CSV table of C-alpha atoms and ligand atoms in Angstrom, one decimal:
chain,number,residue,atom,x,y,z
A,1,UNK,CA,-68.9,69.5,149.2
A,2,UNK,CA,-68.9,67.9,145.8
A,3,UNK,CA,-65.8,68.6,143.9
A,4,UNK,CA,-64.9,67.6,140.4
A,5,UNK,CA,-61.4,66.4,141.2
A,6,UNK,CA,-62.0,62.7,141.8
A,7,UNK,CA,-64.0,62.4,138.6
A,8,UNK,CA,-61.1,64.1,136.6
A,9,UNK,CA,-58.6,61.7,138.1
A,10,UNK,CA,-60.9,58.8,137.0
A,11,UNK,CA,-60.9,60.2,133.5
A,12,UNK,CA,-57.1,60.5,133.5
A,13,UNK,CA,-56.7,56.9,134.8
A,14,UNK,CA,-58.7,55.7,131.9
A,15,UNK,CA,-56.2,57.4,129.6
A,16,UNK,CA,-53.3,56.0,131.6
A,17,UNK,CA,-54.7,52.5,131.2
A,18,UNK,CA,-55.1,52.9,127.4
A,19,UNK,CA,-51.4,54.0,127.2
A,20,UNK,CA,-50.3,51.0,129.2
A,21,UNK,CA,-48.8,53.2,131.9
A,22,UNK,CA,-48.7,52.6,135.6
A,23,UNK,CA,-49.0,56.3,136.3
A,24,UNK,CA,-48.2,59.8,135.2
A,25,UNK,CA,-46.2,62.6,136.9
A,26,UNK,CA,-46.9,66.4,136.5
A,27,UNK,CA,-44.9,69.3,137.8
A,28,UNK,CA,-47.4,71.9,136.4
A,29,UNK,CA,-49.4,73.7,139.1
A,30,UNK,CA,-52.4,74.1,136.8
A,31,UNK,CA,-52.5,70.3,136.4
A,32,UNK,CA,-52.4,69.8,140.2
A,33,UNK,CA,-55.3,72.2,140.7
A,34,UNK,CA,-57.3,70.6,137.9
A,35,UNK,CA,-56.8,67.1,139.4
A,36,UNK,CA,-56.7,67.7,143.1
A,37,UNK,CA,-57.6,71.3,144.1
A,38,UNK,CA,-54.1,71.9,145.4
A,39,UNK,CA,-53.0,75.5,144.9
A,40,UNK,CA,-49.4,75.4,146.1
A,41,UNK,CA,-46.5,76.5,144.1
A,42,UNK,CA,-44.0,73.7,144.4
A,43,UNK,CA,-44.3,69.9,144.1
A,44,UNK,CA,-45.0,67.0,141.8
A,45,UNK,CA,-48.3,65.1,141.4
A,46,UNK,CA,-48.3,61.4,140.7
A,47,UNK,CA,-51.5,59.9,139.5
A,48,UNK,CA,-51.2,56.1,139.5
A,49,UNK,CA,-53.6,53.5,138.2
A,50,UNK,CA,-54.5,53.0,141.9
A,51,UNK,CA,-54.0,56.0,144.2
A,52,UNK,CA,-52.3,59.3,143.8
A,53,UNK,CA,-49.5,61.1,145.6
A,54,UNK,CA,-48.5,64.7,145.9
A,55,UNK,CA,-44.9,65.3,146.8
A,56,UNK,CA,-44.4,68.9,148.2
A,57,UNK,CA,-42.1,70.7,150.6
A,58,UNK,CA,-42.8,71.8,154.1
A,59,UNK,CA,-44.2,75.1,153.1
A,60,UNK,CA,-47.1,73.4,151.4
A,61,UNK,CA,-47.8,70.1,153.2
A,62,UNK,CA,-50.5,71.4,155.6
A,63,UNK,CA,-52.1,73.4,152.7
A,64,UNK,CA,-52.1,70.2,150.6
A,65,UNK,CA,-53.8,68.2,153.4
A,66,UNK,CA,-56.5,70.9,153.7
A,67,UNK,CA,-57.1,71.4,150.0
A,68,UNK,CA,-57.1,67.8,148.7
A,69,UNK,CA,-58.9,64.6,149.5
A,70,UNK,CA,-58.0,61.1,148.5
A,71,UNK,CA,-54.4,62.1,147.8
A,72,UNK,CA,-51.4,60.8,149.7
A,73,UNK,CA,-49.3,63.9,150.7
A,74,UNK,CA,-45.6,63.1,150.7
A,75,UNK,CA,-43.2,65.5,152.3
A,76,UNK,CA,-40.2,66.3,150.2
A,77,UNK,CA,-36.9,65.1,151.5
A,78,UNK,CA,-33.9,66.5,149.6
A,79,UNK,CA,-34.7,67.7,146.1
A,80,UNK,CA,-38.1,67.4,144.6
A,81,UNK,CA,-37.0,65.0,141.9
A,82,UNK,CA,-35.0,62.8,144.2
A,83,UNK,CA,-38.1,62.6,146.6
A,84,UNK,CA,-40.3,61.6,143.7
A,85,UNK,CA,-37.8,59.0,142.5
A,86,UNK,CA,-37.3,57.6,145.9
A,87,UNK,CA,-41.0,57.3,146.5
A,88,UNK,CA,-41.5,55.5,143.2
A,89,UNK,CA,-38.7,53.1,143.9
A,90,UNK,CA,-40.6,52.1,147.0
A,91,UNK,CA,-43.6,51.1,144.8
A,92,UNK,CA,-41.7,48.6,142.8
A,93,UNK,CA,-41.9,48.0,139.1
A,94,UNK,CA,-43.8,50.5,136.9
A,95,UNK,CA,-44.0,52.5,133.7
A,96,UNK,CA,-44.4,56.2,134.5
A,97,UNK,CA,-45.4,58.8,131.9
A,98,UNK,CA,-43.8,62.3,132.1
A,99,UNK,CA,-44.0,65.5,130.0
A,100,UNK,CA,-40.7,66.2,128.4
A,101,UNK,CA,-41.8,69.8,128.1
A,102,UNK,CA,-42.1,70.1,131.9
A,103,UNK,CA,-39.0,68.3,133.2
A,104,UNK,CA,-35.4,69.4,132.6
A,105,UNK,CA,-32.7,67.0,131.5
A,106,UNK,CA,-31.1,67.3,135.0
A,107,UNK,CA,-34.3,66.6,136.8
A,108,UNK,CA,-34.9,63.7,134.5
A,109,UNK,CA,-31.5,62.2,135.3
A,110,UNK,CA,-32.2,62.5,139.0
A,111,UNK,CA,-35.6,60.9,138.6
A,112,UNK,CA,-34.2,58.0,136.7
A,113,UNK,CA,-31.3,57.4,139.1
A,114,UNK,CA,-33.3,57.7,142.3
A,115,UNK,CA,-36.3,55.6,141.0
A,116,UNK,CA,-34.0,52.8,139.9
A,117,UNK,CA,-34.0,50.4,137.0
A,118,UNK,CA,-37.4,48.9,137.8
A,119,UNK,CA,-39.2,52.1,136.9
A,120,UNK,CA,-39.4,52.8,133.2
A,121,UNK,CA,-39.9,56.4,132.0
A,122,UNK,CA,-42.1,57.1,129.0
A,123,UNK,CA,-42.5,60.6,127.3
A,124,UNK,CA,-46.3,61.0,127.6
A,125,UNK,CA,-47.0,64.7,127.5
A,126,UNK,CA,-50.4,66.2,126.7
A,127,UNK,CA,-52.6,63.5,128.5
A,128,UNK,CA,-53.7,65.9,131.2
A,129,UNK,CA,-53.8,68.8,128.7
A,130,UNK,CA,-56.1,66.9,126.5
A,131,UNK,CA,-58.6,66.6,129.4
A,132,UNK,CA,-58.2,70.2,130.4
A,133,UNK,CA,-58.9,71.5,127.0
A,134,UNK,CA,-62.5,70.2,127.1
A,135,UNK,CA,-64.1,72.3,129.8
A,136,UNK,CA,-67.0,71.2,132.0
A,137,UNK,CA,-70.1,73.5,132.1
A,138,UNK,CA,-69.0,74.8,135.5
A,139,UNK,CA,-65.6,75.7,134.1
A,140,UNK,CA,-67.2,77.6,131.2
A,141,UNK,CA,-69.5,79.4,133.7
A,142,UNK,CA,-66.5,80.6,135.6
A,143,UNK,CA,-64.7,81.6,132.4
A,144,UNK,CA,-67.8,83.6,131.4
A,145,UNK,CA,-67.4,85.6,134.7
A,146,UNK,CA,-63.7,86.1,134.1
A,147,UNK,CA,-64.4,87.4,130.6
A,148,UNK,CA,-67.1,89.8,131.8
A,149,UNK,CA,-64.8,91.1,134.5
A,150,UNK,CA,-61.9,91.8,132.1
A,151,UNK,CA,-64.3,93.6,129.8
A,152,UNK,CA,-65.4,95.9,132.6
A,153,UNK,CA,-61.7,96.6,133.5
A,154,UNK,CA,-61.0,97.3,129.8
A,155,UNK,CA,-64.0,99.7,129.5
A,156,UNK,CA,-62.9,101.6,132.6
A,157,UNK,CA,-59.3,101.8,131.3
A,158,UNK,CA,-60.5,103.4,128.0
A,159,UNK,CA,-61.7,106.4,130.0
A,160,UNK,CA,-58.2,107.0,131.4
A,161,UNK,CA,-56.6,107.4,128.0
A,162,UNK,CA,-55.8,111.1,127.8
A,163,UNK,CA,-52.8,112.7,126.2
A,164,UNK,CA,-50.0,112.8,128.7
A,165,UNK,CA,-50.6,109.5,130.6
A,166,UNK,CA,-47.9,106.9,130.4
A,167,UNK,CA,-48.2,103.2,129.4
A,168,UNK,CA,-47.0,102.2,132.9
A,169,UNK,CA,-49.6,104.4,134.6
A,170,UNK,CA,-52.4,102.8,132.5
A,171,UNK,CA,-51.1,99.3,133.2
A,172,UNK,CA,-50.9,100.0,136.9
A,173,UNK,CA,-54.5,101.3,137.0
A,174,UNK,CA,-55.7,98.3,135.0
A,175,UNK,CA,-54.1,95.8,137.4
A,176,UNK,CA,-55.3,97.7,140.5
A,177,UNK,CA,-58.9,97.6,139.1
A,178,UNK,CA,-58.6,93.9,138.4
A,179,UNK,CA,-57.9,93.1,142.0
A,180,UNK,CA,-60.3,95.6,143.5
A,181,UNK,CA,-63.1,94.1,141.4
A,182,UNK,CA,-62.4,90.6,142.6
A,183,UNK,CA,-59.8,89.0,140.4
A,184,UNK,CA,-56.9,87.2,142.1
A,185,UNK,CA,-54.6,89.0,139.7
A,186,UNK,CA,-53.7,89.5,136.1
A,187,UNK,CA,-53.5,86.4,133.9
A,188,UNK,CA,-50.3,87.8,132.3
A,189,UNK,CA,-48.4,91.1,132.3
A,190,UNK,CA,-50.8,93.7,131.0
A,191,UNK,CA,-49.8,95.1,127.5
A,192,UNK,CA,-50.3,98.8,127.0
A,193,UNK,CA,-48.7,100.1,123.9
A,194,UNK,CA,-49.0,103.6,122.4
A,195,UNK,CA,-48.1,104.9,119.0
A,196,UNK,CA,-45.3,103.1,117.1
A,197,UNK,CA,-44.8,100.8,120.1
A,198,UNK,CA,-48.1,99.1,119.3
A,199,UNK,CA,-46.4,97.6,116.3
A,200,UNK,CA,-44.7,95.2,118.8
A,201,UNK,CA,-47.4,92.6,119.5
A,202,UNK,CA,-46.1,92.0,123.1
A,203,UNK,CA,-44.7,95.4,124.0
A,204,UNK,CA,-44.1,95.8,127.7
A,205,UNK,CA,-45.5,99.0,129.3
A,206,UNK,CA,-42.9,101.8,129.3
A,207,UNK,CA,-42.6,105.4,130.4
A,208,UNK,CA,-43.9,106.5,127.0
A,209,UNK,CA,-46.6,109.1,127.2
A,210,UNK,CA,-49.7,109.2,125.1
A,211,UNK,CA,-49.9,111.8,122.3
A,212,UNK,CA,-52.7,112.8,120.0
A,213,UNK,CA,-53.1,110.9,116.8
A,214,UNK,CA,-51.7,107.6,118.2
A,215,UNK,CA,-52.9,104.1,118.2
A,216,UNK,CA,-53.4,102.4,121.6
A,217,UNK,CA,-53.3,98.6,122.1
A,218,UNK,CA,-54.6,97.3,125.4
A,219,UNK,CA,-54.2,93.5,126.0
A,220,UNK,CA,-55.2,92.3,129.4
A,221,UNK,CA,-56.5,89.2,131.3
A,222,UNK,CA,-57.7,88.4,134.7
A,223,UNK,CA,-57.6,85.2,136.8
A,224,UNK,CA,-61.0,84.9,138.6
A,225,UNK,CA,-61.7,81.8,140.6
A,226,UNK,CA,-58.6,80.1,139.0
A,227,UNK,CA,-59.7,80.7,135.4
A,228,UNK,CA,-58.2,83.1,132.9
A,229,UNK,CA,-59.6,85.6,130.5
A,230,UNK,CA,-57.8,87.5,127.7
A,231,UNK,CA,-59.0,90.5,125.7
A,232,UNK,CA,-57.5,93.1,123.4
A,233,UNK,CA,-58.9,96.2,122.0
A,234,UNK,CA,-57.3,99.0,119.9
A,235,UNK,CA,-58.3,102.6,119.9
A,236,UNK,CA,-57.2,105.8,118.2
A,237,UNK,CA,-56.6,109.0,120.0
A,238,UNK,CA,-58.1,111.6,117.7
A,239,UNK,CA,-59.6,111.1,114.3
A,240,UNK,CA,-58.1,108.1,112.6
A,241,UNK,CA,-56.6,108.7,109.1
A,242,UNK,CA,-58.0,106.6,106.1
A,243,UNK,CA,-55.1,104.2,106.2
A,244,UNK,CA,-55.7,103.3,109.9
A,245,UNK,CA,-59.4,102.9,109.3
A,246,UNK,CA,-58.8,100.5,106.5
A,247,UNK,CA,-56.4,98.4,108.5
A,248,UNK,CA,-58.8,98.4,111.4
A,249,UNK,CA,-61.7,97.3,109.2
A,250,UNK,CA,-59.5,94.5,107.8
A,251,UNK,CA,-58.6,93.2,111.3
A,252,UNK,CA,-62.2,93.5,112.5
A,253,UNK,CA,-63.4,91.5,109.4
A,254,UNK,CA,-60.7,89.0,109.9
A,255,UNK,CA,-61.6,88.6,113.6
A,256,UNK,CA,-65.3,88.2,112.8
A,257,UNK,CA,-64.5,85.6,110.1
A,258,UNK,CA,-62.4,83.5,112.5
A,259,UNK,CA,-65.1,83.8,115.2
A,260,UNK,CA,-67.7,82.7,112.6
A,261,UNK,CA,-65.5,79.8,111.6
A,262,UNK,CA,-64.8,78.5,115.1
A,263,UNK,CA,-67.3,75.7,115.7
A,264,UNK,CA,-67.3,72.1,116.7
A,265,UNK,CA,-66.0,69.9,113.9
A,266,UNK,CA,-63.7,72.6,112.3
A,267,UNK,CA,-59.9,72.3,112.6
A,268,UNK,CA,-58.0,75.0,114.4
A,269,UNK,CA,-56.0,75.5,111.2
A,270,UNK,CA,-59.2,76.4,109.3
A,271,UNK,CA,-60.1,79.0,112.0
A,272,UNK,CA,-56.6,80.5,111.5
A,273,UNK,CA,-57.0,80.4,107.8
A,274,UNK,CA,-60.4,82.3,108.0
A,275,UNK,CA,-58.6,85.3,109.6
A,276,UNK,CA,-55.5,85.1,107.4
A,277,UNK,CA,-57.7,84.9,104.2
A,278,UNK,CA,-59.4,88.2,105.0
A,279,UNK,CA,-56.1,89.9,105.7
A,280,UNK,CA,-54.7,88.5,102.5
A,281,UNK,CA,-57.6,90.0,100.6
A,282,UNK,CA,-56.6,93.4,102.1
A,283,UNK,CA,-52.9,92.6,101.2
A,284,UNK,CA,-52.1,92.9,104.9
A,285,UNK,CA,-51.4,89.2,105.7
A,286,UNK,CA,-47.6,89.8,105.7
A,287,UNK,CA,-48.2,92.1,108.7
A,288,UNK,CA,-50.1,89.4,110.7
A,289,UNK,CA,-47.0,88.0,112.5
A,290,UNK,CA,-48.5,85.6,115.0
A,291,UNK,CA,-51.1,82.9,115.2
A,292,UNK,CA,-54.9,83.5,115.4
A,293,UNK,CA,-55.4,82.3,119.0
A,294,UNK,CA,-54.8,79.8,121.8
A,295,UNK,CA,-56.7,77.7,124.2
A,296,UNK,CA,-57.6,79.4,127.5
A,297,UNK,CA,-58.4,77.9,130.9
A,298,UNK,CA,-56.5,77.5,134.1
A,299,UNK,CA,-53.5,78.8,132.1
A,300,UNK,CA,-53.6,81.7,129.7
A,301,UNK,CA,-51.9,79.7,127.0
A,302,UNK,CA,-53.0,76.1,126.7
A,303,UNK,CA,-54.2,73.6,124.1
A,304,UNK,CA,-55.6,73.8,121.5
A,305,UNK,CA,-53.3,76.2,119.5
A,306,UNK,CA,-55.2,78.1,116.9
A,307,UNK,CA,-52.4,78.4,114.3
A,308,UNK,CA,-51.7,77.8,110.7
A,309,UNK,CA,-52.0,74.2,109.6
A,310,UNK,CA,-53.2,72.9,113.0
A,311,UNK,CA,-55.2,69.7,112.4
A,312,UNK,CA,-56.8,69.6,115.8
A,313,UNK,CA,-60.6,69.6,115.5
A,314,UNK,CA,-62.6,71.9,117.8
A,315,UNK,CA,-65.0,70.1,120.1
A,316,UNK,CA,-67.7,71.2,122.4
A,317,UNK,CA,-66.1,72.5,125.6
A,318,UNK,CA,-63.0,74.1,124.0
A,319,UNK,CA,-62.4,77.7,125.0
A,320,UNK,CA,-60.1,79.7,122.7
A,321,UNK,CA,-59.0,83.2,121.9
A,322,UNK,CA,-59.4,84.8,118.5
A,323,UNK,CA,-57.0,87.6,118.1
A,324,UNK,CA,-55.7,88.5,114.6
A,325,UNK,CA,-53.7,91.7,114.2
A,326,UNK,CA,-51.6,93.8,111.8
A,327,UNK,CA,-48.4,95.3,112.9
A,328,UNK,CA,-46.7,97.9,110.6
A,329,UNK,CA,-43.2,98.7,111.8
A,330,UNK,CA,-42.6,102.3,112.5
A,331,UNK,CA,-46.4,103.1,112.3
A,332,UNK,CA,-48.4,101.0,114.7
A,333,UNK,CA,-50.4,97.8,115.4
A,334,UNK,CA,-54.0,96.8,115.6
A,335,UNK,CA,-55.3,93.7,117.3
A,336,UNK,CA,-58.8,92.7,118.4
A,337,UNK,CA,-59.2,89.7,120.7
A,338,UNK,CA,-62.1,87.9,122.2
A,339,UNK,CA,-62.6,84.6,124.1
A,340,UNK,CA,-65.0,82.1,122.6
A,341,UNK,CA,-66.5,78.9,124.0
A,342,UNK,CA,-67.4,76.2,121.5
A,343,UNK,CA,-70.6,74.4,122.3
A,344,UNK,CA,-72.3,71.5,120.4
A,345,UNK,CA,-74.4,73.6,118.1
A,346,UNK,CA,-73.1,77.1,118.6
A,347,UNK,CA,-70.2,79.2,119.5
A,348,UNK,CA,-70.4,81.7,122.4
A,349,UNK,CA,-68.4,84.9,122.6
A,350,UNK,CA,-67.5,85.3,126.2
A,351,UNK,CA,-66.0,88.8,126.1
A,352,UNK,CA,-68.5,91.5,125.8
A,353,UNK,CA,-66.9,94.8,124.7
A,354,UNK,CA,-67.8,96.6,121.4
A,355,UNK,CA,-65.4,95.9,118.6
A,356,UNK,CA,-65.9,99.0,116.4
A,357,UNK,CA,-63.0,101.5,116.1
A,358,UNK,CA,-63.2,103.8,119.1
A,359,UNK,CA,-61.7,107.3,118.6
A,360,UNK,CA,-61.1,109.3,121.7
B,1,MN,MN1,-54.3,86.1,123.9
């Protein structure tokens, strides 16, 4: 079977060479899957100019042999970091890149001690992430499926919103549906927030029961075939008052403006500004307390960040969320989120659920 992993390792090696490194180490499972197909939970991957090694413990060595090819599987002996260091010491002289955001100070000290003085360590985070953020067509095809599935789960969940149900009950139904419809699980803990709780952008589901005349924010994502989706919709239980309608219209316009701005050649900061500008026009920008979106892929939050002032330019292959919101303490919150794929001449909205205010 033709897999993309060897080609991705070649692309990473080209970057390693440009940086003058002998190799790069990653302790992020999403990086291992991207570069080797390994789906285990513990280990460290070393991609060297020539060759690659995956250090993992006895729970995962057989799995690693089955899932990967062209990778040397090294069984962990002692701690993970001392095993990596000892293995590198055996290679001799070298300059190894590591991601300072992945490795703790204690782990770093062990790596340095066990690898010895002939191995130099260079902070070189973001090299694998910069490859991962430009999706291949087959990755976008998988993300399209993940986005359609989460839309179906969301649409089904809307039918369950009746006065008296609790946030936890809705979240449980949502996560049950995800798996029964083929997802390997939720991409993150499902957010179900009723009434004033919706003013907290990342409210955790509670025992709170739904009442009439409340806002409901549902924010959910699935992992399907290793790739994440992420969607948010806000509905009103009953007939929405004028103030809520106005806020909703503002968020909907802000979201449409940012989706319209998201195209190859535009900075992420400009996408963020498109949403923020609409909310400022409505004098609601002070209630928009987070960034406009984030990259999406093997992880639910990855590069590029779609935030204020971000200079990163969108390129064909980026997949990002666009999710502006307003959150008025003591009243409630409104957020609308879609996943979009940037192509050379167009931007494709992957999530397919209507965005107009739904009153139930
Ligand atoms: Mn999101």
